[in-house]
Each structure stands twice: as structure tokens, then as C-alpha cells.
Amino acid sequence: MRVGYPRALLYYHCFPFWKGFLEHFGHQVCVSGQTTKKLLESGIEKTVGEACLPVKIFFGHALALKDSVDAVFLPRLVSLEQKTYICPKFMGLPSMIRASLPELPPLIEVEVDARKDGLRGSNGLWRAACDAAVQLGDGSARQTKAAFHAGQSMQKEYEQMLLAGLDPNQAIASLDCRDSWDNRERDRQRSSGRRNGGKAEGRGTGESGLSSNMPKPNILLLGHPYNVHDGGFNLGLKTRLSGMHFRVTTMESVPARNALYEADKLSKAIFWSLGRRMVGTAMHLFAAEQVAGVMHLAAFGCGPDSMIGEVVEREARRLSIPFISLVLDEHTGEAGFLTRVEAFGEMLTRRGRL
Ligand code: SF4
């Protein structure tokens, strides 16, 4: 069966798990293309005005799969880890899609709720995987377990690539040619070992995800993965920053356990799963004194984004680290947005930090 997976929202967070799981059963996983103006407009047309831009983009991606797949995979995300929640829009998403896009092929709708899952450490995925297998008419309990492990293994491999410095888009592309990734990683480690006179260097970025002798000023680009890694949403921000000779660090390059350790030091716990990780990432990198400035990328009208931005901004100001908040919606003008980005970059360069 050809199963469609929209390249939007938590695609950048957990797609590799579902890819590994579905492919183990022999399904062909088809991902929608990059976010374009046309795709965005098709999503806007079908969503209610008050939905945030990432949700509108999701609608566009779901529609783009309409004629090319037999089913669309659509997890209903409630909680990604114990004692935390995710934005309510994720819970309502399958219902919104079902009501607004009746032209889509059948939906494979599974609930991911870490609070209800009986399997320790699966963060809701085991229960969701069993449910998905039933809806797809796939295999026995033993086969489901094997597919689940295939998904976990692919997700782990993906996360290792992110820690090694790969962009999520590159890492996902590499999953289709695992051998070449393994070879490249081996070659990279060999050549960096040679450069260091044979000394072991780990992943080359250390626990903080940063090299200690990196010459370029380092910008922490903070935001939900679907805002940071979707160039169609953020007007190609990452590429533009690299073109301005900045090194761009995102939350994926810091190990989750380090980020969560820092986040747990806050006097009040953050109960948004990704928000907790974002704040912890910023605090971890601030402590390592390797951030020249912070760009917080948010969607207009997003409650979690405004709260997380405020927490990180306060901490950055306390440490005299420049901070800028960039809020986007479908009406954001490219010229004004880029002027702010360039002005911030210019200011960082002049400060000559790092
Ligand atoms: S967290 Fe914010 S940007 Fe993400 S879906 Fe919810 S409202 Fe939209």
C-alpha cells in the first residue's frame, strides 16, 4: 500500500520511526514535497482563519498527497513523554482534516499518548503502533513488535545523525541510503582522527553539540522543528544565515538528556514537551558560553511559542546575549523580515562575539 505522510508539523521529529515501522510491513511511504507558495495557498483556503501557519501548511501537504496515495497517515498527538503535553492543535488535527478535506483517501489515525502507554520508554508509540497495524490490516503481534523495533532503530539512527550535525532534511534523505551514511560517518571519523593525530574525537561536537574552535559566530535558531527546518515557512532562514557566515545551531544538535536536565532546574516545570526541550537547549548552550545570539522563530498567535520565547529572552538578557524574536504568518513580507535578520546579523558581527 502507498501510505502518504505530510512533510509538516512533527515530520521533523518522529517521521523516521513511522517510516521504519511502515516499511517493515512492506508499505511504500510517500512524503509530500517541499512547502511552496502554491501548497501554502491551498492549505490556507481549506483552514479556518484562526489556525496557526504551521497547521495551514499541514493542510496544504495533506492535500498534495490526495491523488498519489492509498491512505494518509495522521497521528493524533497528545503527549510525547510522561508528564508533558503537546499543543492542543495536534490533538484536534485529525478531526479538522477529516471535516475539512473529505476528498482525501482513507486516514490512518492513531493516538500517541505517552501517559497511557504500558510499554516503558516507548512514549506512546507502542500503543499507537499496535493500533496502526490493526488499521492497516497488518500481521501478527510478533510482526508488529518487529516493525516497532525497526521504527525505533530508524529513529535512533536519525537522532544520531542530527547530533552529528546533519540537518533533519539531509538526515531523512540519508535514511534511504543507510549504507552510504554508515560509510560517510566512518570516513568522517577516520579523517578527523587523522587530523587530530589519531586522538579520539567522539562525534566531533562534544556534549554541547558545539566545537570549541569553531571560527564562525554561532546563532542559536530556536523554535518548533517545523518552523526551523521548513524553508517554505521561514523564507529560507537557515540558508540565509549560513550565507551570512554564521554557524546555525538548533535544538536537535544538543542531546535531549542535557537539555532536559537544564530545563528541570527551572523553578516552575514547563509542561509543553518541545518547549521544555527548547528552553533546556538554550540554557545548556548559554552555560557553555558558545552562543553569540539567539533567534527565536515563532508562528503568529502561538501560545506555547510566546511563553517559551519570553523565558529564553529573560535568560539571554540576564547574560547579555542578543536575542531577537521573529514571528511569522502568511502575511509576513519577505523584505521586512530579511531586513531584521540582516540587522541582527550585522550587530552580532560588530560585537565580535566568539
Ligand atoms: S505549538 Fe504553536 S505553532 Fe505549533 S501547532 Fe500549536 S499553535 Fe501552532
XYZ file of C-alpha atoms and ligand atoms in Angstrom:
362
model
C 0.000 0.000 0.000
C 1.190 3.568 -0.684
C 0.916 5.429 2.616
C 1.146 9.223 2.475
C 2.947 11.188 5.172
C 2.643 15.020 5.135
C 6.010 16.816 5.354
C 4.785 19.153 8.067
C 4.422 19.616 11.854
C 6.174 16.764 13.661
C 7.505 15.207 10.461
C 10.934 16.524 11.501
C 10.567 14.997 14.956
C 9.213 11.484 14.542
C 8.806 10.622 10.851
C 11.757 8.156 10.833
C 10.004 5.978 13.418
C 6.888 5.670 11.286
C 8.893 5.236 8.111
C 10.783 2.291 9.629
C 7.576 0.838 11.041
C 5.540 1.080 7.848
C 8.325 -0.073 5.554
C 8.850 -3.149 7.708
C 5.344 -4.215 6.699
C 6.220 -3.610 3.051
C 4.309 -0.359 2.583
C 5.656 2.371 0.367
C 5.873 5.608 2.352
C 5.229 8.681 0.179
C 6.120 12.073 1.612
C 4.662 15.303 0.223
C 7.087 17.737 -1.435
C 8.644 20.903 -0.073
C 6.450 23.748 1.173
C 5.791 26.123 -1.713
C 3.641 29.224 -2.081
C 1.056 27.237 -4.040
C 0.926 24.481 -1.417
C 0.550 27.067 1.343
C -2.287 28.798 -0.503
C -4.146 25.509 -0.947
C -3.841 24.915 2.820
C -4.984 28.425 3.728
C -8.042 28.034 1.531
C -9.188 24.956 3.472
C -8.426 26.006 7.064
C -10.156 28.312 9.480
C -8.597 31.766 9.694
C -7.537 31.437 13.333
C -5.382 28.336 12.742
C -1.651 28.976 13.043
C 0.518 28.983 9.927
C 2.103 25.524 10.596
C -1.390 23.980 10.714
C -2.308 25.692 7.445
C 0.876 24.341 5.919
C -0.053 20.860 7.168
C -3.386 21.091 5.356
C -1.532 22.005 2.149
C 0.759 18.985 2.493
C -2.149 16.620 3.206
C -3.941 17.906 0.092
C -0.801 17.482 -2.000
C -0.928 13.730 -1.300
C -4.543 13.380 -2.342
C -4.117 11.725 -5.736
C -0.922 9.787 -5.215
C -1.515 7.549 -2.181
C -3.934 4.876 -0.930
C -4.078 6.221 2.640
C -2.784 9.190 4.615
C -1.045 8.567 7.927
C -2.184 11.010 10.567
C -1.127 10.562 14.201
C -3.223 12.308 16.866
C -0.531 13.573 19.210
C -1.457 14.090 22.827
C 1.741 13.632 24.791
C 5.269 12.782 23.637
C 6.682 11.924 27.052
C 5.447 11.292 30.576
C 4.082 14.302 32.470
C 4.169 16.646 29.481
C 1.656 17.646 26.843
C 1.741 18.901 23.342
C -0.172 21.812 21.866
C -3.930 21.027 21.691
C -3.913 21.779 17.960
C -2.149 18.430 17.433
C -4.967 16.621 19.229
C -7.595 18.239 17.061
C -5.712 17.920 13.797
C -7.158 14.583 12.548
C -10.702 15.794 13.273
C -10.039 19.086 11.467
C -8.592 17.255 8.473
C -11.449 14.762 8.377
C -14.043 17.543 8.466
C -12.345 19.911 6.018
C -10.773 17.568 3.478
C -13.309 14.840 2.654
C -11.585 14.369 -0.708
C -8.577 12.697 0.934
C -8.097 8.923 0.738
C -8.761 6.966 3.994
C -6.918 8.275 7.031
C -4.802 6.031 9.262
C -5.431 7.815 12.535
C -3.573 6.717 15.664
C -3.276 8.354 19.056
C 0.176 8.918 20.549
C -0.223 9.466 24.273
C 2.807 8.737 26.452
C 0.652 8.881 29.596
C -1.413 5.871 28.519
C 1.286 3.623 27.108
C 2.048 0.470 29.078
C 5.480 -0.061 27.495
C 8.163 1.805 29.437
C 10.236 4.193 27.324
C 8.056 3.926 24.221
C 6.456 7.318 24.884
C 3.113 6.304 23.489
C 4.456 4.830 20.288
C 3.895 1.169 21.140
C 0.166 1.578 21.635
C -0.052 3.743 18.520
C 1.953 1.204 16.507
C -0.410 -1.649 17.516
C -3.351 0.493 16.512
C -1.753 1.365 13.165
C -1.065 -2.317 12.418
C -4.731 -3.153 13.037
C -5.974 -0.312 10.807
C -3.590 -1.319 8.010
C -4.626 -4.946 8.358
C -1.049 -5.941 9.029
C 0.370 -9.026 10.636
C 0.532 -10.725 13.982
C 1.636 -9.355 17.352
C 5.104 -10.739 16.676
C 5.336 -8.899 13.333
C 4.076 -5.696 14.920
C 6.783 -5.963 17.536
C 9.434 -6.465 14.857
C 8.102 -3.472 12.896
C 8.094 -1.404 16.086
C 11.763 -2.238 16.671
C 12.560 -1.382 13.040
C 10.922 2.015 13.616
C 12.816 2.606 16.849
C 16.084 1.691 15.202
C 15.496 4.092 12.297
C 14.539 6.879 14.708
C 17.682 6.274 16.755
C 19.832 6.388 13.658
C 18.171 9.657 12.628
C 18.773 11.242 16.025
C 22.429 10.231 15.897
C 22.788 11.957 12.539
C 21.241 15.131 13.981
C 23.670 15.064 16.895
C 26.490 14.623 14.407
C 25.430 17.916 12.822
C 23.228 16.880 9.900
C 20.200 18.952 9.029
C 16.926 16.938 9.501
C 16.182 17.111 5.776
C 19.598 15.677 4.929
C 19.318 13.074 7.685
C 15.933 11.851 6.451
C 17.282 11.667 2.901
C 20.189 9.602 4.233
C 17.818 7.057 5.762
C 17.010 5.894 2.254
C 20.652 5.002 1.728
C 21.731 3.784 5.154
C 24.892 2.129 3.921
C 26.160 5.308 2.402
C 25.543 7.136 5.695
C 27.427 4.474 7.623
C 30.317 4.719 5.188
C 30.353 8.502 5.234
C 30.315 8.560 9.037
C 33.149 6.048 9.173
C 35.156 8.115 6.653
C 34.448 11.302 8.565
C 35.608 9.791 11.847
C 38.713 8.369 10.189
C 39.673 11.690 8.606
C 39.001 13.705 11.787
C 41.042 11.135 13.715
C 43.901 11.715 11.257
C 43.631 15.494 11.650
C 43.857 15.092 15.431
C 46.883 12.913 15.277
C 44.768 9.871 15.915
C 43.120 11.178 19.084
C 39.517 10.116 19.521
C 37.101 12.998 18.934
C 33.714 11.391 19.587
C 31.137 12.876 17.226
C 33.290 15.942 16.742
C 30.865 18.226 18.528
C 31.131 17.100 22.140
C 28.283 17.030 24.633
C 27.231 20.588 23.926
C 26.877 19.932 20.219
C 29.480 22.665 19.537
C 33.112 22.536 18.581
C 35.402 24.527 20.836
C 37.406 26.050 17.967
C 34.575 26.960 15.612
C 35.546 30.232 13.883
C 32.089 31.388 12.797
C 29.768 33.216 15.208
C 27.184 30.781 16.408
C 23.489 31.651 16.261
C 21.039 29.569 18.209
C 17.969 29.259 15.984
C 15.272 28.263 18.409
C 11.754 27.194 17.553
C 9.491 24.253 16.834
C 11.194 21.896 14.338
C 8.513 22.574 11.719
C 9.271 26.311 11.918
C 13.044 25.992 11.956
C 13.551 23.297 9.315
C 10.850 24.176 6.810
C 12.383 26.742 4.459
C 8.932 27.356 2.980
C 7.741 28.575 6.368
C 10.773 30.632 7.379
C 11.698 32.097 3.981
C 14.873 30.034 3.795
C 16.256 31.477 7.032
C 18.827 28.773 7.763
C 20.349 29.024 4.292
C 20.423 32.799 4.520
C 22.185 32.729 7.886
C 24.762 30.286 6.572
C 25.224 32.620 3.586
C 25.909 35.433 6.077
C 28.695 33.257 7.504
C 27.015 32.285 10.722
C 27.042 28.864 12.189
C 23.466 27.828 12.955
C 22.714 25.611 15.927
C 19.263 24.169 16.522
C 17.869 22.178 19.405
C 18.457 18.867 17.613
C 22.224 19.243 17.953
C 22.099 19.098 21.747
C 21.393 15.709 23.354
C 17.862 15.641 24.765
C 19.063 14.473 28.180
C 21.346 17.532 28.515
C 18.582 19.909 27.511
C 16.017 18.324 29.828
C 18.485 18.325 32.712
C 18.827 22.112 32.343
C 15.092 22.643 31.855
C 14.375 20.791 35.087
C 16.385 23.379 37.011
C 13.674 25.980 36.373
C 11.623 26.881 39.424
C 8.431 26.034 37.543
C 8.223 22.997 35.259
C 7.394 23.545 31.588
C 4.764 21.049 30.554
C 4.969 21.536 26.760
C 7.203 18.672 25.514
C 9.044 20.611 22.823
C 9.017 23.866 24.775
C 10.844 22.158 27.621
C 13.464 20.912 25.212
C 13.872 24.357 23.615
C 14.363 26.160 26.914
C 16.756 23.447 28.130
C 18.768 23.679 24.901
C 19.162 27.434 25.287
C 20.202 27.118 28.928
C 22.669 24.357 28.125
C 24.318 26.403 25.371
C 24.292 29.594 27.450
C 26.147 27.714 30.188
C 28.707 26.548 27.604
C 29.190 30.228 26.591
C 29.172 29.391 22.915
C 26.183 31.315 21.634
C 26.685 34.721 20.005
C 22.980 35.424 19.710
C 19.534 33.827 19.792
C 16.877 33.956 17.090
C 13.510 32.752 18.270
C 11.312 31.762 15.364
C 7.623 31.692 16.204
C 4.280 31.361 14.481
C 1.862 34.258 14.910
C -0.772 33.504 17.541
C 1.071 30.522 19.010
C 0.627 30.390 22.807
C 3.490 27.953 23.558
C 5.883 29.968 21.346
C 5.188 33.241 23.136
C 5.727 31.647 26.534
C 8.949 29.878 25.560
C 10.270 32.990 23.818
C 9.710 35.023 26.969
C 11.534 32.533 29.221
C 14.550 32.310 26.897
C 14.646 36.058 26.269
C 14.793 36.821 30.004
C 17.681 34.438 30.497
C 19.505 35.776 27.417
C 19.113 39.379 28.576
C 20.393 38.463 32.036
C 23.535 37.077 30.392
C 23.775 39.970 27.869
C 23.276 37.623 24.935
C 21.497 39.347 21.996
C 18.023 37.965 21.344
C 15.545 38.577 18.557
C 12.023 37.246 18.156
C 10.860 36.624 14.586
C 7.142 35.985 14.288
C 5.771 34.730 11.003
C 2.389 34.301 9.424
C 1.223 34.089 5.831
C 1.213 37.898 5.531
C 4.830 38.355 6.587
C 6.668 40.387 3.972
C 9.989 38.966 2.869
C 11.753 42.340 2.640
C 10.884 43.438 6.190
C 11.714 40.009 7.599
C 15.109 39.901 5.912
C 15.953 43.440 6.967
C 15.504 42.430 10.606
C 17.558 39.256 10.122
C 20.375 41.148 8.423
C 20.376 43.925 11.022
C 20.642 41.367 13.803
C 23.431 39.552 11.967
C 25.291 42.807 11.404
C 25.009 43.706 15.071
C 26.402 40.291 16.098
C 29.290 40.628 13.692
C 30.133 44.054 15.087
C 30.012 42.823 18.633
C 32.604 40.310 17.502
C 31.482 37.745 19.987
C 33.109 34.295 19.690
S 2.560 24.875 19.095
Fe 2.009 26.830 18.157
S 2.744 26.677 16.050
Fe 2.649 24.594 16.871
S 0.629 23.823 16.277
Fe 0.438 24.711 18.342
S -0.229 26.834 17.996
Fe 0.580 26.063 16.038
